[in-house]
Coordinates of C-alpha atoms in Angstrom, one line a residue:
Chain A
X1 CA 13.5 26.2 -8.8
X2 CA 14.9 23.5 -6.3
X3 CA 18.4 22.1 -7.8
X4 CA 19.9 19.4 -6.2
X5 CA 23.7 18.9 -6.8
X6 CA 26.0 16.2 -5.7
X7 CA 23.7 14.9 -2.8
X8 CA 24.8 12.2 -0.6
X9 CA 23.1 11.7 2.7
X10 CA 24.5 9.0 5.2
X11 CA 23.0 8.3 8.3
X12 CA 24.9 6.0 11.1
X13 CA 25.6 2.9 9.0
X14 CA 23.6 3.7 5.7
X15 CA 23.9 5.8 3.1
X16 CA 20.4 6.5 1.4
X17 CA 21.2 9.0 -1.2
X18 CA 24.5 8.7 -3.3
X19 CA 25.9 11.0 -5.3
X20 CA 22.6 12.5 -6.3
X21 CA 21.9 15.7 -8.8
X22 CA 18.0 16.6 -9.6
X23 CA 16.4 20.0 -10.7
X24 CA 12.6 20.6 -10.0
X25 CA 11.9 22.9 -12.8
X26 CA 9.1 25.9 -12.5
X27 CA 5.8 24.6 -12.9
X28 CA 6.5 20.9 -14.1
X29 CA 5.2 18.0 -12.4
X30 CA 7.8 15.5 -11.4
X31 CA 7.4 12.4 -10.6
X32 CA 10.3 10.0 -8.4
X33 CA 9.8 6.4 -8.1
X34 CA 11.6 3.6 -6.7
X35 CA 11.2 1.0 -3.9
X36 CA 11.3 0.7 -0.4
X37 CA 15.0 1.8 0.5
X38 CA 16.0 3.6 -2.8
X39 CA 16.2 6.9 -1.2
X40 CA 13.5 8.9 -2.9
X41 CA 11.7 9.8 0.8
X42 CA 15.2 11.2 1.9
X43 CA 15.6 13.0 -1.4
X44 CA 12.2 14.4 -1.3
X45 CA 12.6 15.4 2.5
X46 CA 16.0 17.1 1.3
X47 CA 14.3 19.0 -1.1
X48 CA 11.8 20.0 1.0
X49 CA 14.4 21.7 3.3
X50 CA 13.0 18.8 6.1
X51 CA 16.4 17.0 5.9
X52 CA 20.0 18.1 5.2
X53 CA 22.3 16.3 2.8
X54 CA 26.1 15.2 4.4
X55 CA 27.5 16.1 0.9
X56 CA 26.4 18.2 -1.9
X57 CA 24.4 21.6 -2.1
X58 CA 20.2 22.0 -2.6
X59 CA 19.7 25.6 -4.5
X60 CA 16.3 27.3 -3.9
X61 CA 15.8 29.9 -6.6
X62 CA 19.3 29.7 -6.9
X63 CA 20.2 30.2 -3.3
X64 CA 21.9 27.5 -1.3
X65 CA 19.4 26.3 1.0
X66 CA 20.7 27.0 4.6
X67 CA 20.5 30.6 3.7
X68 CA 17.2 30.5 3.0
X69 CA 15.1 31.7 5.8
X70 CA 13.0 29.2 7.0
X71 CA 10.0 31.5 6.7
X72 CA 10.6 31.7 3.2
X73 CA 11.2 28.2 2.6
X74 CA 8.2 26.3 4.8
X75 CA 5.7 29.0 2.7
X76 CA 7.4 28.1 -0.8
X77 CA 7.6 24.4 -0.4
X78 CA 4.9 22.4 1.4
X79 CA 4.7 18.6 2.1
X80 CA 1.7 16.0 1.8
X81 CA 2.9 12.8 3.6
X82 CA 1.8 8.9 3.3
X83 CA -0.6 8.4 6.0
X84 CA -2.9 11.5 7.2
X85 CA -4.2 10.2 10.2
X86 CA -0.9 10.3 11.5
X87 CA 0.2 13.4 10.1
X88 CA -3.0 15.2 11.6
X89 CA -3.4 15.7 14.9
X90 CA -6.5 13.9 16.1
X91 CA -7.7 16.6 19.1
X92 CA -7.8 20.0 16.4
X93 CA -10.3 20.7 14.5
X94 CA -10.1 21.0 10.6
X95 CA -10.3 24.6 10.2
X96 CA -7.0 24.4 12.7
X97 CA -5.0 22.3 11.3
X98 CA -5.5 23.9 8.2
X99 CA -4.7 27.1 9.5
X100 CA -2.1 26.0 11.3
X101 CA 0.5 27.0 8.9
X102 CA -0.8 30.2 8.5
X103 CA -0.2 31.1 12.3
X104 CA 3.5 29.1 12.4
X105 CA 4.1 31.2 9.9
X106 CA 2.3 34.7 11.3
X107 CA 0.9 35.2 7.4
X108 CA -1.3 37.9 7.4
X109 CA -5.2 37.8 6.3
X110 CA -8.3 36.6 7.2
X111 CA -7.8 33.3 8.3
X112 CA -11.2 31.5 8.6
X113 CA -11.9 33.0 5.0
X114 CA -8.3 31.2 3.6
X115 CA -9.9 28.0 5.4
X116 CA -13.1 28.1 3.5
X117 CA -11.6 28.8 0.6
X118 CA -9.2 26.0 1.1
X119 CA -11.9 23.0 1.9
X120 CA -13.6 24.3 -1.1
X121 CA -10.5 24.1 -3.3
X122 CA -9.5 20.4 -2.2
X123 CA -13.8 19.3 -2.3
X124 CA -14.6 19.2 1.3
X125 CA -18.0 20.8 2.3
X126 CA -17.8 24.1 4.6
X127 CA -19.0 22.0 7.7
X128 CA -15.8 20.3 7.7
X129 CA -13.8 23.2 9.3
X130 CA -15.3 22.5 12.6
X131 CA -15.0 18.7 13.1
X132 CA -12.2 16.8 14.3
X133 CA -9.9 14.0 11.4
X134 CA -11.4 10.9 12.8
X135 CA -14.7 11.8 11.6
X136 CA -13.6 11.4 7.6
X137 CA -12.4 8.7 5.2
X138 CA -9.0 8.2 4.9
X139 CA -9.4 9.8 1.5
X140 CA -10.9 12.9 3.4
X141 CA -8.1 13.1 5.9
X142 CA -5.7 13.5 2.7
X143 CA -8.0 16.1 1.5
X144 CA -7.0 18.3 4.7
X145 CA -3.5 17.1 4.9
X146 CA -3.7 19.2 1.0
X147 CA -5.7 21.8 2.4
X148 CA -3.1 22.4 4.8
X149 CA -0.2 22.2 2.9
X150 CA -1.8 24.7 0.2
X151 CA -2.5 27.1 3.0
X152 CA 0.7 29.6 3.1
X153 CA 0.4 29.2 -0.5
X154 CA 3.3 27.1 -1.8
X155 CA 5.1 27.1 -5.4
X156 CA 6.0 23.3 -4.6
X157 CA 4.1 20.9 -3.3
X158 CA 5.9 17.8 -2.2
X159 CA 4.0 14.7 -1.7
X160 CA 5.5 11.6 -0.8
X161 CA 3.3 8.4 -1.1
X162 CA 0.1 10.3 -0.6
X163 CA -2.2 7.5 -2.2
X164 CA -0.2 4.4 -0.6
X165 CA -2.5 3.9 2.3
X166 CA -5.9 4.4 0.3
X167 CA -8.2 2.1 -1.4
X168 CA -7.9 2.4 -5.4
X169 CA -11.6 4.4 -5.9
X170 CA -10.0 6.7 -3.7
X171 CA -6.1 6.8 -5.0
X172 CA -7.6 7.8 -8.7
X173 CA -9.3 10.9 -7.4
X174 CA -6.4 12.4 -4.9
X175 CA -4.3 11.9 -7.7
X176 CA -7.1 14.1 -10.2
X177 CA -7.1 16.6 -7.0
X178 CA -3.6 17.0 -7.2
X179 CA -3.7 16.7 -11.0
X180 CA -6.3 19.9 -11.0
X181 CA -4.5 21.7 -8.3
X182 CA -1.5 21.7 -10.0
X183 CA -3.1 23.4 -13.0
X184 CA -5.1 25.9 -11.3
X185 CA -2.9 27.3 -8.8
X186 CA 0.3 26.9 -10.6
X187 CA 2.0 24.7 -8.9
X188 CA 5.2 22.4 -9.2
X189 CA 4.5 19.3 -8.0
X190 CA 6.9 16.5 -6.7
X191 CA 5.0 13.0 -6.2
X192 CA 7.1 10.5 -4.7
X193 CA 6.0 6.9 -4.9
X194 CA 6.4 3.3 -5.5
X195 CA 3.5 3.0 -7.2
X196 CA 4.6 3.0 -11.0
X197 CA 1.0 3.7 -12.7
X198 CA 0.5 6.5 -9.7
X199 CA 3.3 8.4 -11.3
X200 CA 2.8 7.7 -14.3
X201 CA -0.7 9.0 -14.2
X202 CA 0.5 12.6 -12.8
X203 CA 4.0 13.2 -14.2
X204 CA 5.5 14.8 -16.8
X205 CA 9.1 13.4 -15.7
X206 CA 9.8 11.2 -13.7
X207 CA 13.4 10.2 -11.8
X208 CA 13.7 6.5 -11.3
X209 CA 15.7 5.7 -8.3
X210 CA 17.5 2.7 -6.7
X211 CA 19.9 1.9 -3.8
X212 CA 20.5 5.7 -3.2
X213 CA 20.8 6.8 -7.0
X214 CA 19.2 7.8 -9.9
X215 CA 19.2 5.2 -12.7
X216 CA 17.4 6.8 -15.2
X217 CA 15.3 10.3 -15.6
X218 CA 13.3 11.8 -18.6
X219 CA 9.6 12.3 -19.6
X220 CA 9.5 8.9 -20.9
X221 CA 11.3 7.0 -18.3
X222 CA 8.2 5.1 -17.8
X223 CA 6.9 4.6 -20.6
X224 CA 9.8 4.1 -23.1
X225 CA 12.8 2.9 -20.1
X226 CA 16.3 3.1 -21.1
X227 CA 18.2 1.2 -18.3
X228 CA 17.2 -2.4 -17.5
X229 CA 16.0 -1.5 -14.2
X230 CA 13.2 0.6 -15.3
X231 CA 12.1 -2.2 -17.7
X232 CA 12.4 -4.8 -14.2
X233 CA 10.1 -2.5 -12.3
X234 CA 7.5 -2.5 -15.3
X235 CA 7.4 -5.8 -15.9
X236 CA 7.1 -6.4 -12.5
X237 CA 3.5 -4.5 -12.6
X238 CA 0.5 -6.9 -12.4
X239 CA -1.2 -6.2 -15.4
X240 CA -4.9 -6.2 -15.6
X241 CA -6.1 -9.3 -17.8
X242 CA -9.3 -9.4 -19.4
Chain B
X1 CA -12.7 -27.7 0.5
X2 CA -14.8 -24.5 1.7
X3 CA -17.8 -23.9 1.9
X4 CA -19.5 -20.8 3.0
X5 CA -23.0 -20.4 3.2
X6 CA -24.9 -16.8 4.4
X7 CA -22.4 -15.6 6.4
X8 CA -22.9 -13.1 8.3
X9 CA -20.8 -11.2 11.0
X10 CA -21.7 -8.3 13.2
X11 CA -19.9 -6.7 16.3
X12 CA -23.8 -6.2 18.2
X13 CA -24.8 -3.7 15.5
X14 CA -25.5 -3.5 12.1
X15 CA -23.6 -6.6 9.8
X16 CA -20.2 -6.1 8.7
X17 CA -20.6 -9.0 6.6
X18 CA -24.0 -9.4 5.0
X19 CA -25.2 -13.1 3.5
X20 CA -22.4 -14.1 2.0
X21 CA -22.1 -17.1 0.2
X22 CA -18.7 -18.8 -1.4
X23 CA -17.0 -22.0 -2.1
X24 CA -13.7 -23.2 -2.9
X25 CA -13.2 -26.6 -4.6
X26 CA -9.8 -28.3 -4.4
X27 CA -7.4 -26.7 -7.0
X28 CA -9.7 -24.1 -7.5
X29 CA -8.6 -20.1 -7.3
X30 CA -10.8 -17.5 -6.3
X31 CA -10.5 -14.4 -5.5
X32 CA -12.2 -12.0 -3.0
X33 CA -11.5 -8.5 -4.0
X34 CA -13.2 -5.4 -2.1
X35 CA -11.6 -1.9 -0.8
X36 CA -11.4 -1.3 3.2
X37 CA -14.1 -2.1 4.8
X38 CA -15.8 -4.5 2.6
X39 CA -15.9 -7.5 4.7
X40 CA -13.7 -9.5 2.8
X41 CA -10.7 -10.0 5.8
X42 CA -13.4 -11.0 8.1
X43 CA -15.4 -13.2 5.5
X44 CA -11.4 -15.3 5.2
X45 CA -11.2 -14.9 9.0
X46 CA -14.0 -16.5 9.7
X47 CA -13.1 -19.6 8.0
X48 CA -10.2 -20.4 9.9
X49 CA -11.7 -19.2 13.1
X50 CA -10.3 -16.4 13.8
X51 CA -12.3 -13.8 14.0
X52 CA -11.4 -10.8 16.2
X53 CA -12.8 -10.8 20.1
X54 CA -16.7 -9.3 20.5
X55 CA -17.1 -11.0 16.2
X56 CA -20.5 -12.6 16.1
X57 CA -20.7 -15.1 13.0
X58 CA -23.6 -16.9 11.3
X59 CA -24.8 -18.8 8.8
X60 CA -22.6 -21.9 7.9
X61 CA -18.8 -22.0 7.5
X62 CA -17.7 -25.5 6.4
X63 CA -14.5 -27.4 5.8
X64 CA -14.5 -30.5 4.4
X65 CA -17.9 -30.7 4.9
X66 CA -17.2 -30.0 9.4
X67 CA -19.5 -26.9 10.1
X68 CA -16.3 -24.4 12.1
X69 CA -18.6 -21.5 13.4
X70 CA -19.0 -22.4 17.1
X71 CA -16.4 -25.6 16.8
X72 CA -14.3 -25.6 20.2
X73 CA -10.6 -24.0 19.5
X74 CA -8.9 -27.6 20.5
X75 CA -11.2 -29.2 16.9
X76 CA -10.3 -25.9 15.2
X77 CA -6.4 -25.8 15.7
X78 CA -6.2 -29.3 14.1
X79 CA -7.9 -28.3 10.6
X80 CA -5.7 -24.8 10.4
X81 CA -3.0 -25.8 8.6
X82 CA -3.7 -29.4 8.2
X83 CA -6.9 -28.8 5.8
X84 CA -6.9 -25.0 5.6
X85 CA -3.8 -22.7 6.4
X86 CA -3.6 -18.8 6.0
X87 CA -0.9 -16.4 4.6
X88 CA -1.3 -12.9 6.3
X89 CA -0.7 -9.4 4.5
X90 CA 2.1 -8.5 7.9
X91 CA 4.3 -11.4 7.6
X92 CA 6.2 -9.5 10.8
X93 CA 3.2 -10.3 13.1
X94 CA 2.4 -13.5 12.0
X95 CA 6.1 -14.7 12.8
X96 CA 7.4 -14.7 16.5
X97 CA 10.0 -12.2 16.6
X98 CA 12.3 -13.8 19.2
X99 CA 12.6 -17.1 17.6
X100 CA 15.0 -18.6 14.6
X101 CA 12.4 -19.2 11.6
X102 CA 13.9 -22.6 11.3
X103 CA 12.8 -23.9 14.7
X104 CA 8.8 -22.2 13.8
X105 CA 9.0 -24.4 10.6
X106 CA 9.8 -27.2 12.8
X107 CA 7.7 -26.6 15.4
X108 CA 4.6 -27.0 12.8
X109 CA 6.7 -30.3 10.7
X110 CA 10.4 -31.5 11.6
X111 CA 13.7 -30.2 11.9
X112 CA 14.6 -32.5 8.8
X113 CA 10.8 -31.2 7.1
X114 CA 11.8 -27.7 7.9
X115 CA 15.2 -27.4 6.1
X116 CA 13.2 -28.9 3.0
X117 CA 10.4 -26.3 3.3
X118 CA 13.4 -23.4 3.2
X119 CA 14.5 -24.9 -0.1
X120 CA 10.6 -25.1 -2.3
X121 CA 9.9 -21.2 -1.4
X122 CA 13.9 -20.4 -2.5
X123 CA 15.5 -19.6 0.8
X124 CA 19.3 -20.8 1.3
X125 CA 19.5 -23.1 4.4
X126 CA 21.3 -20.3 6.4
X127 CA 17.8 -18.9 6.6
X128 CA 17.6 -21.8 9.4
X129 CA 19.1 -19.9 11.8
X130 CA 17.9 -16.4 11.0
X131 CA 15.6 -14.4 13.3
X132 CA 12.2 -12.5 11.5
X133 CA 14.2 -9.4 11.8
X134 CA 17.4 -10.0 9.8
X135 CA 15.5 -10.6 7.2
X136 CA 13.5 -8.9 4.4
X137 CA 10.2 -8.4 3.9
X138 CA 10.2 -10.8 1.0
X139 CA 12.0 -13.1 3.0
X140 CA 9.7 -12.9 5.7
X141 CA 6.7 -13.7 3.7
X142 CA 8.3 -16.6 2.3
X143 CA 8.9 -18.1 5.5
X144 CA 5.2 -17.9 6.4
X145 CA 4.5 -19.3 3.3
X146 CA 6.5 -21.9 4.1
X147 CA 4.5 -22.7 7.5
X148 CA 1.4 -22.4 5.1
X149 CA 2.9 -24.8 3.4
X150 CA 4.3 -27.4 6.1
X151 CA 1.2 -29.6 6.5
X152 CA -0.1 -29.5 3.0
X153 CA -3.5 -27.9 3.1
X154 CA -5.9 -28.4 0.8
X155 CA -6.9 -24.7 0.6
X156 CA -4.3 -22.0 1.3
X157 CA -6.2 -18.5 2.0
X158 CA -3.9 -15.5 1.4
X159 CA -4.9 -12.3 2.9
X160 CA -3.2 -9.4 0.6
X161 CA 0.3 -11.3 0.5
X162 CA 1.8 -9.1 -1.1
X163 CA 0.4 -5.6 -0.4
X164 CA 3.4 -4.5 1.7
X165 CA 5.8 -5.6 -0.7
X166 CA 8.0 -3.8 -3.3
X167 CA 7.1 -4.4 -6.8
X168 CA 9.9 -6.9 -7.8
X169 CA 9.1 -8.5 -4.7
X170 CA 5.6 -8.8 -5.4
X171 CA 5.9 -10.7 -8.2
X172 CA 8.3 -13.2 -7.2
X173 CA 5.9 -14.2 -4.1
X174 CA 3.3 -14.5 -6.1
X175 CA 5.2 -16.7 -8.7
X176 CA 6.0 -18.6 -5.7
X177 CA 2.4 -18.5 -4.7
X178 CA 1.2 -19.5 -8.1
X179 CA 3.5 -22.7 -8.5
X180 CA 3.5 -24.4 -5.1
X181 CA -0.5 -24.2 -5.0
X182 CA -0.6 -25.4 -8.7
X183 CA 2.2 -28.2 -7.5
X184 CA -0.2 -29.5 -4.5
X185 CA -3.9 -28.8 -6.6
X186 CA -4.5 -27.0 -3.4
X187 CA -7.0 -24.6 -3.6
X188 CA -6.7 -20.5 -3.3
X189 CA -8.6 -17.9 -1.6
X190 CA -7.0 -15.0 -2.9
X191 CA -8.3 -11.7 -0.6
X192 CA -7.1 -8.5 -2.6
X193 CA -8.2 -5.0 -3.5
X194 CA -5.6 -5.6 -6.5
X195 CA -7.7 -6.4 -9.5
X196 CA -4.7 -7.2 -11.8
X197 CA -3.0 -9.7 -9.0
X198 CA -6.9 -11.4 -8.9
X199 CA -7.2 -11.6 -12.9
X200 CA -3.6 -13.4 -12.8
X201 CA -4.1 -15.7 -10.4
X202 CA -7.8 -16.5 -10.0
X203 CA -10.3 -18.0 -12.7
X204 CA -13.4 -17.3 -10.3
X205 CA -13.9 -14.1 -8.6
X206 CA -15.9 -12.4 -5.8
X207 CA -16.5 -8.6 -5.7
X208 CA -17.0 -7.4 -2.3
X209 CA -18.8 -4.2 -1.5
X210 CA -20.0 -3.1 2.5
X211 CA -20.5 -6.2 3.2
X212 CA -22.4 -8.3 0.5
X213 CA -21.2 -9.6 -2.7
X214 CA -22.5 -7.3 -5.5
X215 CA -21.0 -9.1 -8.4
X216 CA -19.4 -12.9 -9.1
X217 CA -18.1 -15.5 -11.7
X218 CA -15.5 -16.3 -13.7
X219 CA -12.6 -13.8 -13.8
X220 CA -12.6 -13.3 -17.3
X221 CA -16.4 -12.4 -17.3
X222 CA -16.5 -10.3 -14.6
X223 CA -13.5 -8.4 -15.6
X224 CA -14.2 -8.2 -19.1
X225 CA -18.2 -7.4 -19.1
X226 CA -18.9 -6.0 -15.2
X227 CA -22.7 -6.0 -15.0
X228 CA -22.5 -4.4 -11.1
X229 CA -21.7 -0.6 -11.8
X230 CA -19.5 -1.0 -8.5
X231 CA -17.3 -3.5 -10.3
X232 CA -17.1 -1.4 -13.2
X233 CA -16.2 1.8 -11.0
X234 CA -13.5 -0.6 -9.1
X235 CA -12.2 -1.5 -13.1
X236 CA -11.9 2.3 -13.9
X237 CA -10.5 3.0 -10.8
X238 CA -7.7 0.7 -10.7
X239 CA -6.6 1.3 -15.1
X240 CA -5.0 4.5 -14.6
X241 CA -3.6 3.7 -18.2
X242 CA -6.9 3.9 -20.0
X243 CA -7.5 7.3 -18.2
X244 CA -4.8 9.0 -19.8

């Protein structure tokens, strides 16, 4: 669906993505972990179509990305970023910035009814739609920041620490949102974090990056690791004792 | 030690922190977990005095047996860090950004105490001579460890230490953590909304909820046998393993 091949992205005196190959595959839920400065933001913004690689080629349905229009592109790939308060702007109103896409976009339909349908779908109450994003939970805000990304309705959803800034009663159940969306609307879903367990808890693969590259990537990367790294992250993970 | 007795903080409406009672005996660890919102900042805060401007605090707040809620700032400066000293989760605001680390070590010990302090938390000496910026986040929090550090407290409070640290990281700080308290028999208020860094560091706990402390004891105890359905909640929240 999204294949990225040969990827290097180098900005004025860094190079955050090296060398880097990674297919999303139709449906699948893929999870890409590393830690602050291994490059899975940039590679998830590359895929996304939000950033463009120095080197190397990103294929959507087989297409080379800059000749995707970027109609086609924003309404097939959405992004869900880290911190919702700043991703929503604080003087619309829900049913707005949910909307929002659907009018950057010019998608036909009736719009207020693909809101309603929307808050419903992520578990916010109708009355939602006409207050403004300070007035929720941080949890809440991601709930729109979904909403809205759902709204031209996507094949990929791209969300890139979407659980870091929340408290853990609420991390569990965006994760189960995004868990239950995936199933019922079809969706591939990329979930970019540093949080090990987070990943682990949604993905059927997962890439594991560091200092620009991937290290390791499989459906057991995290739970049976093959390259030492992987093994240093996990052991690294406080475990629960009791 | 600490003592806290009934605390309770409001901003002129209702409490933020509700009748909260805690104490921390020298070389014991406890831990004050709660999610955003739960008082527990405040509650470490108000210990060391700092409570944010328009804070109204009550109840009694003791170290060493000296009551600190309404104790002028000049009496207050000269227990923080001496008897009590506080390890932020930001270690980028809690450093000033335009001067070399090694001259803030000194500036709360010696030039001579300073180069020492670099050395226990694992710094090379260069570090002297490095500004906040040039160095990592790991680094950084080391270095107000350190400070923490420089006038032996009996009781080192640590505000989510390690929250804005990578994993790897993480650990290593709170190794660090772990060994110079056990090295001093200082004791630990651990503030965290991370169960698992609580249950390896702590043997008594706290658990935090709007306010008031719904559930306490041992780590072990609470962890193992919850008896406040919050707690238990918090515990099935945070074990995304046994969900799967």
């Amino acid at each position: 669906m999204i294949a990225v091949h040969g990827v290097t992205r180098e900005y004025r005196r860094v190079t955050a993505l090296k060398d880097v190959s990674l297919d999303v595959r139709p449906g699948e839920r893929l999870g890409i972990v590393g830690e602050s400065g291994s490059g899975k933001s940039t590679l998830a913004r590359i895929m996304a179509g939000l950033d463009r690689p120095t080197a190397g080629t990103v294929t959507f349905d087989g297409r080379p990305l800059p000749e995707v229009d970027r109609r086609t592109l924003r309404s097939s790939v959405q992004f869900v970023f880290q911190d919702p308060l700043s991703s929503l702007d604080p003087r619309m109103r829900v049913a707005d910035i949910v909307a929002e896409p659907l009018a950057a976009l010019r998608l036909p339909g009736d719009r207020a009814a693909r809101v309603a349908e929307l808050l419903d779908a992520v578990g916010l109450p109708p009355d939602a739609a006409g207050r403004r994003p300070h007035q929720f939970s941080g949890g809440q805000r991601q709930r729109i920041a979904v909403a809205r990304a759902l709204a031209p309705r996507p094949r990929v959803l791209v969300a890139d620490e979407p659980t870091s800034a929340l408290d853990v009663s609420v991390r569990v159940k965006i994760l189960d949102l995004l868990l239950d969306l995936a199933g019922r609307m079809e969706l591939t879903l990329v979930l970019v974090s540093h949080d090990l367990a987070a990943v682990r808890y949604v993905s059927e693969r997962v890439a594991v990056m560091r200092a620009g590259e991937i290290v390791e990537e499989g459906p057991d990367a995290l739970t049976d690791p093959g390259h030492p790294y992987t093994r240093e992250l996990l052991d690294a993970v406080p475990r629960l004792r009791r | 030690m600490i003592e806290i007795e009934k605390l309770r903080i409001d901003f002129g409406g209702a409490p933020v922190v509700d009748g909260v009672s805690l104490a921390v005996a020298p070389g014991e660890r406890v831990g004050l977990i709660g999610e955003s919102g739960s008082g527990k900042s405040l509650t470490a805060l108000a210990v060391l005095g700092l409570l944010p401007p328009g804070a109204r605090a009550a109840g009694r707040v003791a170290i060493d047996g000296t009551d600190v809620l309404g104790l002028p700032e000049r009496r207050l400066a000269r227990l923080r860090g001496d008897r009590v000293a506080m390890v932020f989760q930001e270690p980028m605001t809690a450093l000033d950004p335009v001067m070399r680390v090694g001259r803030q070590l000194a500036l709360v010990s010696s030039k001579a105490r300073a180069r020492e302090l670099l050395e226990l938390v694992g710094l090379p000496a260069d570090t002297y001579r490095a500004y906040p910026h040039q160095l990592s986040g790991g680094q950084r929090q080391r270095i107000v460890l350190a400070i923490a550090l420089a006038r032996d407290p009996a009781v080192l409070i640590c505000d989510e230490p390690t929250t804005a640290l990578d994993v790897r990281v993480q650990a290593r700080v709170l190794d660090l953590i772990d060994g110079l308290a056990a090295e001093r028999g200082a004791g630990l208020l651990f503030v965290s909304h991370d169960l698992a860094v609580v249950s390896n560091l702590c043997s008594r706990v706290l658990v935090m909820r709007a306010g008031r402390v719904v559930e306490s004891g041992p780590v072990a105890e609470v962890l193992a046998a919850p008896r406040h359905e919050y707690t238990a909640a918090l515990l099935a929240a945070s074990d995304l393993e046994a969900r799967t």
